[in-house]
C-alpha angles and dihedrals in degrees: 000000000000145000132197129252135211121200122193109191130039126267152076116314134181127194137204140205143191126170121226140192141145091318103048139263133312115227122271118284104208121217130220118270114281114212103204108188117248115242124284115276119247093226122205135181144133127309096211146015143184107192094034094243118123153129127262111195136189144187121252110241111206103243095042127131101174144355135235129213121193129189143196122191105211113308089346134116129281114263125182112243100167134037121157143079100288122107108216122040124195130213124224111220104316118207122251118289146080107295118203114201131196128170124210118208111211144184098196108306092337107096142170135251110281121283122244112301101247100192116203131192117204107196127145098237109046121260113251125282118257138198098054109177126194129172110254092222124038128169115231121258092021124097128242132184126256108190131193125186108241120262123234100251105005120119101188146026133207117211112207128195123198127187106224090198100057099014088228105148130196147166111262092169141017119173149090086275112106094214135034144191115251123197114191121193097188126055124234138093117309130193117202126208132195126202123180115212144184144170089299095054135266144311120243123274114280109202128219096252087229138048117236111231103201117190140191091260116201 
């Protein structure tokens, strides 16, 4: 005889039997101990840094009785850095190079699928902005709004325009601010660029994924 079980939330369970008929019931029969998994870890942490010194977090699942960080430098292979009961570990100065993170929620030896992959790159300059947005279509003489998202670690932006008819560039913004306002006197097709910059230098160049096309209007 059996029957299936379905457990809902991770831990250690134990079950019991007796067998009954006209007569009454035998006594309980107690089972071993079951170890269900907990459920998998949302994992966060920073896109981007530039001294290599950060903090990786992750949600509590109820059943669990440790967590599991694992770590890949580049192409390389998965090593556990963490493996205790916290909630949150923090880097020292990591080396250069493109970090993957995934967190593992466990109840002994018993764990959950993988958390979300957070992917972090340590460099000294930021990495470029992205997205850059621009309006496709723009009227000459009235201003219109580029955006960038901010950058970990970058303390200012430069905004380039560059004229794809004629391939003239130049510097519409440069500050702390992530959007400006952008005026154009000639018509004609323009392509805008963001870099994020600091002390160490400057990102490459992240470009608008689009061309405005501003026009005379009516």
């Amino acid at each position: 005889m059996s029957t299936t079980v379905a457990i809902s939330v991770g831990g250690s369970y134990k079950y019991q039997v007796k067998a009954c008929g006209t007569g009454g019931c035998s006594g309980y029969r107690v089972s071993g101990t079951v170890t269900a998994a907990p459920s998998p870890s949302h994992l966060t942490g920073p896109a981007s840094s530039t001294t290599g010194t950060f903090t990786m977090s992750w949600t509590a699942e109820t059943g669990s009785t440790r967590y599991q960080l694992n770590q890949k430098l580049n192409s390389g292979s998965w090593a556990a850095v963490y493996n205790s009961t916290g909630l949150s570990w923090s880097s020292n100065h990591l080396a250069n190079g493109t970090y993957y993170y995934v967190v593992y929620a466990c109840n002994g030896s018993v764990c959950a699928p993988a958390s979300n992959q957070v992917k972090v790159i340590v460099s000294p300059i930021p990495i470029p902005p992205d997205p850059v947005t621009a309006p496709t279509v723009a009227t000459v003489n009235v201003g219109f709004a580029v955006r960038w998202t901010a950058v970990n670690g970058a303390t200012s932006y430069t905004l380039q325009q560059t004229n794809t008819d004629t391939g003239r560039t130049g510097t519409k913004y440069t500050g702390s601010g992530t959007s400006a306002t952008v005026t154009v006197s000639l018509t004609g097709f323009y392509q805008y660029a963001v870099e994020a910059c600091n002390a160490n230098g400057c990102s490459a160049w992240a470009n608008a994924p689009n061309t405005t096309d501003v026009t005379g209007g009516q």
